[in-house]
CSV table of C-alpha atoms and ligand atoms in Angstrom, one decimal:
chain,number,residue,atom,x,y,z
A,209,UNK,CA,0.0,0.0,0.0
A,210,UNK,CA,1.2,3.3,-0.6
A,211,UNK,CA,-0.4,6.0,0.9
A,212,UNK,CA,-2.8,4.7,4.9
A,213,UNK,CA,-4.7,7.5,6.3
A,214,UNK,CA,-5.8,6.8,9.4
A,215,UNK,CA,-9.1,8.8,10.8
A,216,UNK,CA,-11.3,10.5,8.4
A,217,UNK,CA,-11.8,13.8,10.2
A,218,UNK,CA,-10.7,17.4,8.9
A,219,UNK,CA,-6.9,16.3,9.0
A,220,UNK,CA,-7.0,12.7,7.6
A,221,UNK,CA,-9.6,14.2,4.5
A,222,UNK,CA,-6.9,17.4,3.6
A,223,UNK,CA,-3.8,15.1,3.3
A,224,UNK,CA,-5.3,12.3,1.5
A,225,UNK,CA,-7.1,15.0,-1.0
A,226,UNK,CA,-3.6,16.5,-1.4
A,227,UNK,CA,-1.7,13.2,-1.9
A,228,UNK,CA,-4.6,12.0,-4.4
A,229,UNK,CA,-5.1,15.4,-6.6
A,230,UNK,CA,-1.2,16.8,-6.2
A,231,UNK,CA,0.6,13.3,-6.2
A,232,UNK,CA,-2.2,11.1,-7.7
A,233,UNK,CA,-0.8,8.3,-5.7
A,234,UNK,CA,-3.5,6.0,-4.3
A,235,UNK,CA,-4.9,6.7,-0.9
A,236,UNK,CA,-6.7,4.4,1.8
A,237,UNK,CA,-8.3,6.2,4.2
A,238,UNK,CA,-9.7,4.3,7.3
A,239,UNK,CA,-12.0,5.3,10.3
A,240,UNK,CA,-12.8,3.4,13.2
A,241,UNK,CA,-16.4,5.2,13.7
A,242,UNK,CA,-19.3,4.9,10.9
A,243,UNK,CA,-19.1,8.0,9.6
A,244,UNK,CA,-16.8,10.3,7.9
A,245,UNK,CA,-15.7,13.6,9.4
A,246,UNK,CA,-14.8,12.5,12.7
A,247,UNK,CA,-16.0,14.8,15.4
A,248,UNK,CA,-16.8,17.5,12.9
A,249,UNK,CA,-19.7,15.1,11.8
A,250,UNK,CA,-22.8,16.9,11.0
A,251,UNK,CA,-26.4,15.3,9.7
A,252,UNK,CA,-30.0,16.5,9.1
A,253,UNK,CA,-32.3,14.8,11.8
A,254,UNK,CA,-36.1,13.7,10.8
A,255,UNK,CA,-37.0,17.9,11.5
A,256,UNK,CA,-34.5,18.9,8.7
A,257,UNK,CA,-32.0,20.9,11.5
A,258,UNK,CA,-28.6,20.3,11.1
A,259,UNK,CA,-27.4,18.5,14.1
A,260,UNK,CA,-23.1,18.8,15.0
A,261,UNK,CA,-23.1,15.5,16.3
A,262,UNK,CA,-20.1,16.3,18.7
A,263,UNK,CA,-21.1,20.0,19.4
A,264,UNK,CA,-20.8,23.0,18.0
A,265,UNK,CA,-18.9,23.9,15.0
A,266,UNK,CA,-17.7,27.3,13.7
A,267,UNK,CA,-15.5,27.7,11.1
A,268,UNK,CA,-13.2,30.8,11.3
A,269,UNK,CA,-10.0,31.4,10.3
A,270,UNK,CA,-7.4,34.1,9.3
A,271,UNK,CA,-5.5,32.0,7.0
A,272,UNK,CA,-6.0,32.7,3.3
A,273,UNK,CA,-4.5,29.7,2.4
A,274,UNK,CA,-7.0,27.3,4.7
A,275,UNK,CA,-9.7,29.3,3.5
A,276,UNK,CA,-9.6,28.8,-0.2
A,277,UNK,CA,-8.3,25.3,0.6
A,278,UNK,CA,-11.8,24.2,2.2
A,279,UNK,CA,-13.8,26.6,-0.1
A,280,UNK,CA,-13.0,24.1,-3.1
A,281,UNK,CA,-15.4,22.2,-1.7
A,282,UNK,CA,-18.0,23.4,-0.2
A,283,UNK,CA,-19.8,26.8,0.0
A,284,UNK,CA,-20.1,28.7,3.7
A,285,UNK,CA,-22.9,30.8,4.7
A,286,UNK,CA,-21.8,34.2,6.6
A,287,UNK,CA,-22.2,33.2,10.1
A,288,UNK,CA,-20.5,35.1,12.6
A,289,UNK,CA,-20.6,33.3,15.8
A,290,UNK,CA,-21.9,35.1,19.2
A,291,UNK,CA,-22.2,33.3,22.3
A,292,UNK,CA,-24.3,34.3,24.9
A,293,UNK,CA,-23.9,33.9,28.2
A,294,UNK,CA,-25.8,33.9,31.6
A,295,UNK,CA,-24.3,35.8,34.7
A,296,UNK,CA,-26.3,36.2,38.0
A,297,UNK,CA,-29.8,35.8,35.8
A,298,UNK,CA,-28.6,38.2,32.7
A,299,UNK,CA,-28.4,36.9,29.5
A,300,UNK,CA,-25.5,39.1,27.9
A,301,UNK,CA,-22.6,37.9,25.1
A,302,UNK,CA,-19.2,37.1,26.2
A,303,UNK,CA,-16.0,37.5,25.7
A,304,UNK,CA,-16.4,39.9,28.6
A,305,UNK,CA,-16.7,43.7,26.6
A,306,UNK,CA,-17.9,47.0,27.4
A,307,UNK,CA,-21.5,45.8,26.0
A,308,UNK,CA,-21.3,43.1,28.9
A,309,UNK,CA,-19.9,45.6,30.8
A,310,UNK,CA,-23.1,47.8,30.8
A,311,UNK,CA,-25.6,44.3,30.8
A,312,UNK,CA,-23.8,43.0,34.3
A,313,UNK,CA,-23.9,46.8,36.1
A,314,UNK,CA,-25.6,49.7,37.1
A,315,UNK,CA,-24.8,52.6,34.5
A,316,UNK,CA,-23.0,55.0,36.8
A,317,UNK,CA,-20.7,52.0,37.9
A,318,UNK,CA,-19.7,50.5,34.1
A,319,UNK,CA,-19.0,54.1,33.3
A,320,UNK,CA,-16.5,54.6,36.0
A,321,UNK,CA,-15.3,51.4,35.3
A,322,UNK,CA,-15.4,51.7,31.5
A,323,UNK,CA,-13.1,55.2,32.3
A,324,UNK,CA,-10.7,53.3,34.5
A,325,UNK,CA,-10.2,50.5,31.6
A,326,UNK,CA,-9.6,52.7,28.9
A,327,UNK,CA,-6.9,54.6,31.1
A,328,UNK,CA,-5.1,51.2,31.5
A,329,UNK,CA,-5.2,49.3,28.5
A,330,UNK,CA,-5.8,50.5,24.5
A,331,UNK,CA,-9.7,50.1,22.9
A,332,UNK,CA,-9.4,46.9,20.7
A,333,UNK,CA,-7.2,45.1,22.4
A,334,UNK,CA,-7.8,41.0,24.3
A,335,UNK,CA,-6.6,40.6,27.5
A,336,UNK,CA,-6.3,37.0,29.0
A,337,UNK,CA,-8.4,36.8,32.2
A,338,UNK,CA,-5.1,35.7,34.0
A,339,UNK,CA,-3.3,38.9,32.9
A,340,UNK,CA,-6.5,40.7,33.1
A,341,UNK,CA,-6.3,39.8,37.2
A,342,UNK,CA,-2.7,41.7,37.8
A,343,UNK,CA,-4.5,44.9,38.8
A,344,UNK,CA,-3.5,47.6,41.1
A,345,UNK,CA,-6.6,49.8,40.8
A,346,UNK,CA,-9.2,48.7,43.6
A,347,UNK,CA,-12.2,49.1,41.1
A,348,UNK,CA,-10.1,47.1,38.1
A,349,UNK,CA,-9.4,44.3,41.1
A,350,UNK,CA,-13.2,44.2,41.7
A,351,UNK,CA,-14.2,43.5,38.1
A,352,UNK,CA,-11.4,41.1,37.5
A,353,UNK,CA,-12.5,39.3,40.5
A,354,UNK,CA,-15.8,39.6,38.9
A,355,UNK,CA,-15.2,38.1,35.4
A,356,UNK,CA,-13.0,35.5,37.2
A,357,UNK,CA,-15.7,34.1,39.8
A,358,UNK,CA,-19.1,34.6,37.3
A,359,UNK,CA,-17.2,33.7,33.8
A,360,UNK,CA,-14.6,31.0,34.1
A,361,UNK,CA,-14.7,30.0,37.3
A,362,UNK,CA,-17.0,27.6,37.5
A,363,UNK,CA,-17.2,27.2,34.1
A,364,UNK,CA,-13.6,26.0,33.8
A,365,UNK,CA,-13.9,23.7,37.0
A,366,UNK,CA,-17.2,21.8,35.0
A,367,UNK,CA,-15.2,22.0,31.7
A,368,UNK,CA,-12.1,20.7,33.0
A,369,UNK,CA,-12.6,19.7,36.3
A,370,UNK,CA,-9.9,22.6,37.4
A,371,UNK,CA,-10.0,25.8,38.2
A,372,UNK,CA,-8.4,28.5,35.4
A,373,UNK,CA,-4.5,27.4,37.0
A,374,UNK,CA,-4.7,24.2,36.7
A,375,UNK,CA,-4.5,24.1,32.5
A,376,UNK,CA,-2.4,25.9,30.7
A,377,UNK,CA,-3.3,29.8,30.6
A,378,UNK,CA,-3.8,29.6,26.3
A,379,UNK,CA,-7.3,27.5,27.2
A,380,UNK,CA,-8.9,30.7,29.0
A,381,UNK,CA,-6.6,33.6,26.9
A,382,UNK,CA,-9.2,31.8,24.4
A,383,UNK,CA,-11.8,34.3,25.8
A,384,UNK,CA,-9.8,37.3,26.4
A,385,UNK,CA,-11.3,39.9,28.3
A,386,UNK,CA,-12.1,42.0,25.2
A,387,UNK,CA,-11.6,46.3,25.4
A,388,UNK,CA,-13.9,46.6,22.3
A,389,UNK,CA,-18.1,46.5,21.8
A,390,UNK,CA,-17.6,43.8,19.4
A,391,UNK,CA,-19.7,40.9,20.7
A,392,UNK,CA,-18.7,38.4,18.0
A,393,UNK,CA,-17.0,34.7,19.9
A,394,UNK,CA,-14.1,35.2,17.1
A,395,UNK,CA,-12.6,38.5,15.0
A,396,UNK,CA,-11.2,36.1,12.1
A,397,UNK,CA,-11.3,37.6,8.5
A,398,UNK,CA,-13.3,34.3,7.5
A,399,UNK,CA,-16.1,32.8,9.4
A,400,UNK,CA,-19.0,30.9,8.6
A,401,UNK,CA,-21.0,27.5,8.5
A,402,UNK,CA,-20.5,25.1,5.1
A,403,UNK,CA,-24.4,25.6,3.7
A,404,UNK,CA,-24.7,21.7,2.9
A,405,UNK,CA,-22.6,21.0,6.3
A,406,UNK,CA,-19.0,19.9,7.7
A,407,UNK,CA,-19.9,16.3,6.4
A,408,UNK,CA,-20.7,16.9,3.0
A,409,UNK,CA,-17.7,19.1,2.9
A,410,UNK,CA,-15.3,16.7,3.8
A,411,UNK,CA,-16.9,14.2,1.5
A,412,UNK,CA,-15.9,15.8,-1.4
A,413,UNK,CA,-12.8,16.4,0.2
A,414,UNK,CA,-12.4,12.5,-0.2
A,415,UNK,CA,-14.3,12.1,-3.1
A,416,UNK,CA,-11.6,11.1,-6.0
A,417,UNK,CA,-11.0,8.1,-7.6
A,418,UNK,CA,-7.6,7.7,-6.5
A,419,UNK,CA,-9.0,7.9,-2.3
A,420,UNK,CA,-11.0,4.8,-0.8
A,421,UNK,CA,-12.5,4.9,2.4
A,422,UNK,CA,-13.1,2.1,5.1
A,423,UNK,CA,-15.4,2.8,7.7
A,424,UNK,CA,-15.7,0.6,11.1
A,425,UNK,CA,-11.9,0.1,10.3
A,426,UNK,CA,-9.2,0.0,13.6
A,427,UNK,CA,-6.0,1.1,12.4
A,428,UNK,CA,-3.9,-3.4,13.4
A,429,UNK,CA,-0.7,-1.9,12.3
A,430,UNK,CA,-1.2,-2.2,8.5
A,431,UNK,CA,1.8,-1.8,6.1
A,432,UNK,CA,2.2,1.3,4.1
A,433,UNK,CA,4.9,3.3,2.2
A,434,UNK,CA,3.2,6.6,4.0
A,435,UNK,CA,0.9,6.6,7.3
A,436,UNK,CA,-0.3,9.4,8.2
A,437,UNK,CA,-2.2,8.8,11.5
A,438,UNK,CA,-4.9,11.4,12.9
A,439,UNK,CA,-5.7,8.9,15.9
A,440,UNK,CA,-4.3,9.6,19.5
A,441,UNK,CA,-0.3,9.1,19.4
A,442,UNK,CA,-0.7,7.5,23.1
A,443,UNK,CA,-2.6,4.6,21.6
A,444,UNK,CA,-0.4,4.0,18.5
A,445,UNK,CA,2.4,3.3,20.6
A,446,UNK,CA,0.1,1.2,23.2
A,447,UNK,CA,-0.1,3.5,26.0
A,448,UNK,CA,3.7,2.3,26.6
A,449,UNK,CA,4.4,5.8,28.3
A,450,UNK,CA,1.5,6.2,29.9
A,451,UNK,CA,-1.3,8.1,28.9
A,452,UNK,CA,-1.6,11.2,27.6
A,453,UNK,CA,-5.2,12.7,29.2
A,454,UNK,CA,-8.2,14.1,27.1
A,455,UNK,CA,-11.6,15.6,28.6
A,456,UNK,CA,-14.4,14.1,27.3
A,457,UNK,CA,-17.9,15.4,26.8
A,458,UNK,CA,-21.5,14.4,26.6
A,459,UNK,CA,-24.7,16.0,24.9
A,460,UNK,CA,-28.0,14.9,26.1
A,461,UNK,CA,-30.6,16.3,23.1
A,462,UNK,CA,-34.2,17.6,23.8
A,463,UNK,CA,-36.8,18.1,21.1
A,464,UNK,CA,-39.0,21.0,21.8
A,465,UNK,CA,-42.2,21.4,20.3
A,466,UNK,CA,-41.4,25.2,19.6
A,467,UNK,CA,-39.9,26.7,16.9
A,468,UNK,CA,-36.8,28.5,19.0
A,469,UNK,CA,-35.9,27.6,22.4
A,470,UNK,CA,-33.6,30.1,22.9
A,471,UNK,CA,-31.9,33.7,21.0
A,472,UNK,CA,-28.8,32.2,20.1
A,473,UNK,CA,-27.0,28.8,18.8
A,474,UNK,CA,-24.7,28.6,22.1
A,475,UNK,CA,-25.4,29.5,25.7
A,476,UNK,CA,-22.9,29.7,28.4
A,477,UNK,CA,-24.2,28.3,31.9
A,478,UNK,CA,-20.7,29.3,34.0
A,479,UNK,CA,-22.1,29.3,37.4
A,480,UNK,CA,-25.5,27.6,36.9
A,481,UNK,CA,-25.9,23.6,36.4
A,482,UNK,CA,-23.6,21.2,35.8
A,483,UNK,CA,-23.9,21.0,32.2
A,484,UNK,CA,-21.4,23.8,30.6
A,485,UNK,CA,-23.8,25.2,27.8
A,486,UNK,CA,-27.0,24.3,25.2
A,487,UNK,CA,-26.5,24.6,21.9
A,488,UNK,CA,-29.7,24.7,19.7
A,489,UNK,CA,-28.6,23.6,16.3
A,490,UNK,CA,-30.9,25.1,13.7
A,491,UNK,CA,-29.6,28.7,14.4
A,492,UNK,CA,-26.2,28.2,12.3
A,493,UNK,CA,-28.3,27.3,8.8
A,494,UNK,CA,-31.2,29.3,9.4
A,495,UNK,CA,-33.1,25.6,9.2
A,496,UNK,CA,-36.4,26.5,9.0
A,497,UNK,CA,-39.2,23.8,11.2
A,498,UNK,CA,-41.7,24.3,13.8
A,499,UNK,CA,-39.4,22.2,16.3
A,500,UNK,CA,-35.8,23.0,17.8
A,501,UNK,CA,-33.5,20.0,18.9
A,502,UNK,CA,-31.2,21.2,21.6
A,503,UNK,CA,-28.4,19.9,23.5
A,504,UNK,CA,-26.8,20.7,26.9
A,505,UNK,CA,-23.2,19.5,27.4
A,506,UNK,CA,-21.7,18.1,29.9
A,507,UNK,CA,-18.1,17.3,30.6
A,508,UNK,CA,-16.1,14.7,31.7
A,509,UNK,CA,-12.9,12.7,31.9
A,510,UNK,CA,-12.0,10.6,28.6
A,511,UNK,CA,-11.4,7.1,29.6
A,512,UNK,CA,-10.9,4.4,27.2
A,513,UNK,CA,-13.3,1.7,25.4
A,514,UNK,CA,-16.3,4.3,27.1
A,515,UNK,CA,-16.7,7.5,25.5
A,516,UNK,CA,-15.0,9.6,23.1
A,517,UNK,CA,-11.6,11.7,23.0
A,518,UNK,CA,-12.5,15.4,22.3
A,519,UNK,CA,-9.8,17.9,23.8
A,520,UNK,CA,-6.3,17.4,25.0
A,521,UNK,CA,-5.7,18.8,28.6
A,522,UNK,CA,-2.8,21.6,27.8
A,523,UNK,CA,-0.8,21.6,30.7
A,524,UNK,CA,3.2,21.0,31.0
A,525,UNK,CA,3.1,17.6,32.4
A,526,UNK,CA,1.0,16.4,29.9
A,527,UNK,CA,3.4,18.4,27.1
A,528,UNK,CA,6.2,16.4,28.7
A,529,UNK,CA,4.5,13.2,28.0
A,530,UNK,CA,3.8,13.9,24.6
A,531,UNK,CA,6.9,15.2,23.7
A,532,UNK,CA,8.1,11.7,24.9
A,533,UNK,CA,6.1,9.8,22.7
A,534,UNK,CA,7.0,12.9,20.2
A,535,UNK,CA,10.5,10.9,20.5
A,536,UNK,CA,9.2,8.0,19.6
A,537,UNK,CA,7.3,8.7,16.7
A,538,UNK,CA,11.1,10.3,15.3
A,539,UNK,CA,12.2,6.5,15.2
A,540,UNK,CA,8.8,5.9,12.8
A,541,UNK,CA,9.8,7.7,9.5
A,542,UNK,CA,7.2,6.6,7.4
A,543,UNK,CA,4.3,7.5,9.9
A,544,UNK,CA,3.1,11.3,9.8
A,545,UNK,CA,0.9,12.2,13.5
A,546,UNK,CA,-1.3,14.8,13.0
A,547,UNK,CA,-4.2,16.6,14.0
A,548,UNK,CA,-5.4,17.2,17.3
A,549,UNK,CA,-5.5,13.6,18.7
A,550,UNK,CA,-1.9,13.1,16.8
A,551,UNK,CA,-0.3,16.1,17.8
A,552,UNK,CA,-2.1,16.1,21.6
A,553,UNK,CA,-3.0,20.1,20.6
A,554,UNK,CA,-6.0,22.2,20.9
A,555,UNK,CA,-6.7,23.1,17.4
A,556,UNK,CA,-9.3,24.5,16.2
A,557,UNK,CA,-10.6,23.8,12.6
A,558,UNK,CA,-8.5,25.8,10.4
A,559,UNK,CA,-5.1,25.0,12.5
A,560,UNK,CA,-5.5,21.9,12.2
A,561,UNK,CA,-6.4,22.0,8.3
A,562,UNK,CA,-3.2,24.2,7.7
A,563,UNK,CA,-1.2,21.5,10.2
A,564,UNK,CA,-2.6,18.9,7.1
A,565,UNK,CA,-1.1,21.4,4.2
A,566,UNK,CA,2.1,22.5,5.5
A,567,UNK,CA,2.3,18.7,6.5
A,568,UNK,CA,1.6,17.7,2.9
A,569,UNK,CA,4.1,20.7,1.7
A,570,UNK,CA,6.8,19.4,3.5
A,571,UNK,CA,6.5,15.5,1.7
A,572,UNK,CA,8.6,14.9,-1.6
A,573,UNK,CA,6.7,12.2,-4.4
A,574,UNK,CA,9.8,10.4,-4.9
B,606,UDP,N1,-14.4,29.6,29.4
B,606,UDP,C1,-15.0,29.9,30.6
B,606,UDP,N2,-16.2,30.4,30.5
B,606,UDP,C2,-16.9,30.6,29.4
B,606,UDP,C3,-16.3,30.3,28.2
B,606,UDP,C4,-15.0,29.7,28.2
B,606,UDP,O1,-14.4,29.8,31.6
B,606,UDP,O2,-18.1,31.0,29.5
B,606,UDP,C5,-13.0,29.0,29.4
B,606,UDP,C6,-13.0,27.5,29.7
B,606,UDP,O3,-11.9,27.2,30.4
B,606,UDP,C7,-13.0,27.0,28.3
B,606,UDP,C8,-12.0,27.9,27.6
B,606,UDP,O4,-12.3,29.2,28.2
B,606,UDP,O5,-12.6,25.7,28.3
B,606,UDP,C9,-12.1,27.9,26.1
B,606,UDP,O6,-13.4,28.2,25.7
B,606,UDP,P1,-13.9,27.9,24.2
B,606,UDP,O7,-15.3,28.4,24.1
B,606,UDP,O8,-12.8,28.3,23.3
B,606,UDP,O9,-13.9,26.3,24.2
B,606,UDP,P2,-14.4,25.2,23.1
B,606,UDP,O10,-15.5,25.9,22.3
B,606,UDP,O11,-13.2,24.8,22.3
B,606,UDP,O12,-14.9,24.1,24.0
């Protein structure tokens, strides 16, 4: 065999589209779940809404190069994610701005407060809640204590079953502190949902007579010139360092007999209940029926052969694990580890799309 794939998410469908169309060299890609498009997996239910099987999905990126990658095939619609978020009974959007800012306090006090920030840090700018914390200003102290307590808090303890110190500080920088009134989750050039859906997208992606795919398929060590392997690099090698940890997560779906059950696609519980947010489904398509599917998530630990890996745990001790097994994959020159389970890293979408091309770049057809 020339060319293995292994996992048919975003990262295995981009390399084995660029091996088959730039190389057309023969690809086999195989998944060990029924479906293509691994956690990205998106499919209409009997109402017609789009349903992101493993949660919500926004594509947004910055990256030209990612962006007309994925847009040869599939159009996107111009979604521009918000999420809202409910603090002490006040639906508001978050990352924390000066809109939130005036939702969460009494006018006089977001004024003074609004004054106070603008003295200390430029309009426009993020600042990581962590960073946001080193204040000297009594006032600034109060509302970094604030965002701290009602935002990630307790939000971060359900997600991650920490608080904000105990992962690395780039999981909460994700949702700076933002000195701007722009209420959109992400300020990327590019944003959007693919109209016919993340599946469909990625089918085409592996839709080319040089690229066959085997679903229900475990990667048993099969030979190949090339492997490039999407799976978790703890489990290639057989857990023989240990392993590396993931947070797992599980959606429990409601259908309500109601055409919306609430404003927005994603809401933010941080210091209510113990799920972490509900994402209602048919907001990111505009699907149009008289019923809404929603789903509230709730996290937990990954552990093996009973649910599903869906984010690495960024902290150094788990870095220092990987990078062990990063030594072991050096003595493997024919297998490629990629995407976020092969590389144990947070990416979002895009990243790990552009982690696929500058991957592919980097291979000579000899
Ligand atoms: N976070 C938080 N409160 C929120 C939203 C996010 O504390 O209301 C923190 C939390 O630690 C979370 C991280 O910021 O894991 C990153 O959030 P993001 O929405 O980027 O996570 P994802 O959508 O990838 O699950």
């Amino acid at each position: 065999m020339k060319n293995l794939v292994v996992g048919a998410g975003f990262s295995g469908a981009v390399i084995a589209a660029l091996i088959a169309n730039k190389f057309n060299e023969e690809v086999l890609v195989i998944d060990k779940k029924n479906h293509i498009a691994g956690n990205c997996y998106d499919y209409r239910d009997e109402n017609g809404i789009m349903i992101h099987k493993y949660g919500s999905h926004i594509f947004h990126t910055n990256s030209e190069k990612v962006w007309h990658f994925v847009r040869q095939f599939g159009n996107f619609n111009q979604y521009m994610h918000k999420v809202y978020a409910v603090i002490d009974g006040i639906e508001t959007t978050i990352p924390f701005n000066f809109n939130t800012l005036y939702n969460v306090f009494p006018e006089t006090l977001a004024k003074k407060l609004e004054e106070k920030l603008l003295k200390q840090f430029k309009f426009n700018t993020k600042v990581p809640i962590l960073e946001f914390q080193k204040q000297n200003d009594e006032d600034l102290k109060f509302l970094a204590n604030y965002i701290y307590e009602k935002i990630f808090l307790h939000y971060t303890l359900k997600q991650w079953g920490v608080s904000p110190d105990g992962v690395d500080g780039a999981v909460t920088a994700r949702v700076p502190v933002y000195l701007s009134k722009d209420n959109r989750y992400f300020q990327d050039k590019y944003q959007g949902i693919p109209l016919n859906g993340y599946t469909k997208l990625i089918e085409k992606m592996l839709n080319h007579p040089k690229i066959k795919v085997e679903l229900n398929t475990e990667f048993l060590n099969q030979k190949a010139d090339r492997i490039f392997y999407t799976g978790a690099i703890d489990e290639y090698f057989d857990y023989k360092l240990g392993q590396l940890p993931y947070r797992s997560v599980r959606f429990e779906y409601e259908t309500h007999n109601r055409e919306f059950y609430q404003q927005n696609s994603v809401v933010n519980y941080p210091c209510n209940y113990d799920f972490t947010r509900i994402h209602e489904y048919k907001h990111y398509l505009n699907d149009k029926s008289d019923k809404t599917v929603i789903a509230k998530e709730y996290s937990e630990n990954f552990v093996i052969g009973s649910n599903e890996r869906y984010y690495p745990v960024p902290k150094d001790e788990n870095t220092k694990l990987y990078n062990q097994y990063l030594e072991l994959a050096k003595q493997e020159s024919n297998v490629y580890f990629l995407g976020r389970l092969g590389d144990y890293k947070y990416y979002d979408m895009d990243k790990a799309i552009l982690r696929a091309i500058e991957l592919f770049e980097g291979i000579t057809n000899a």
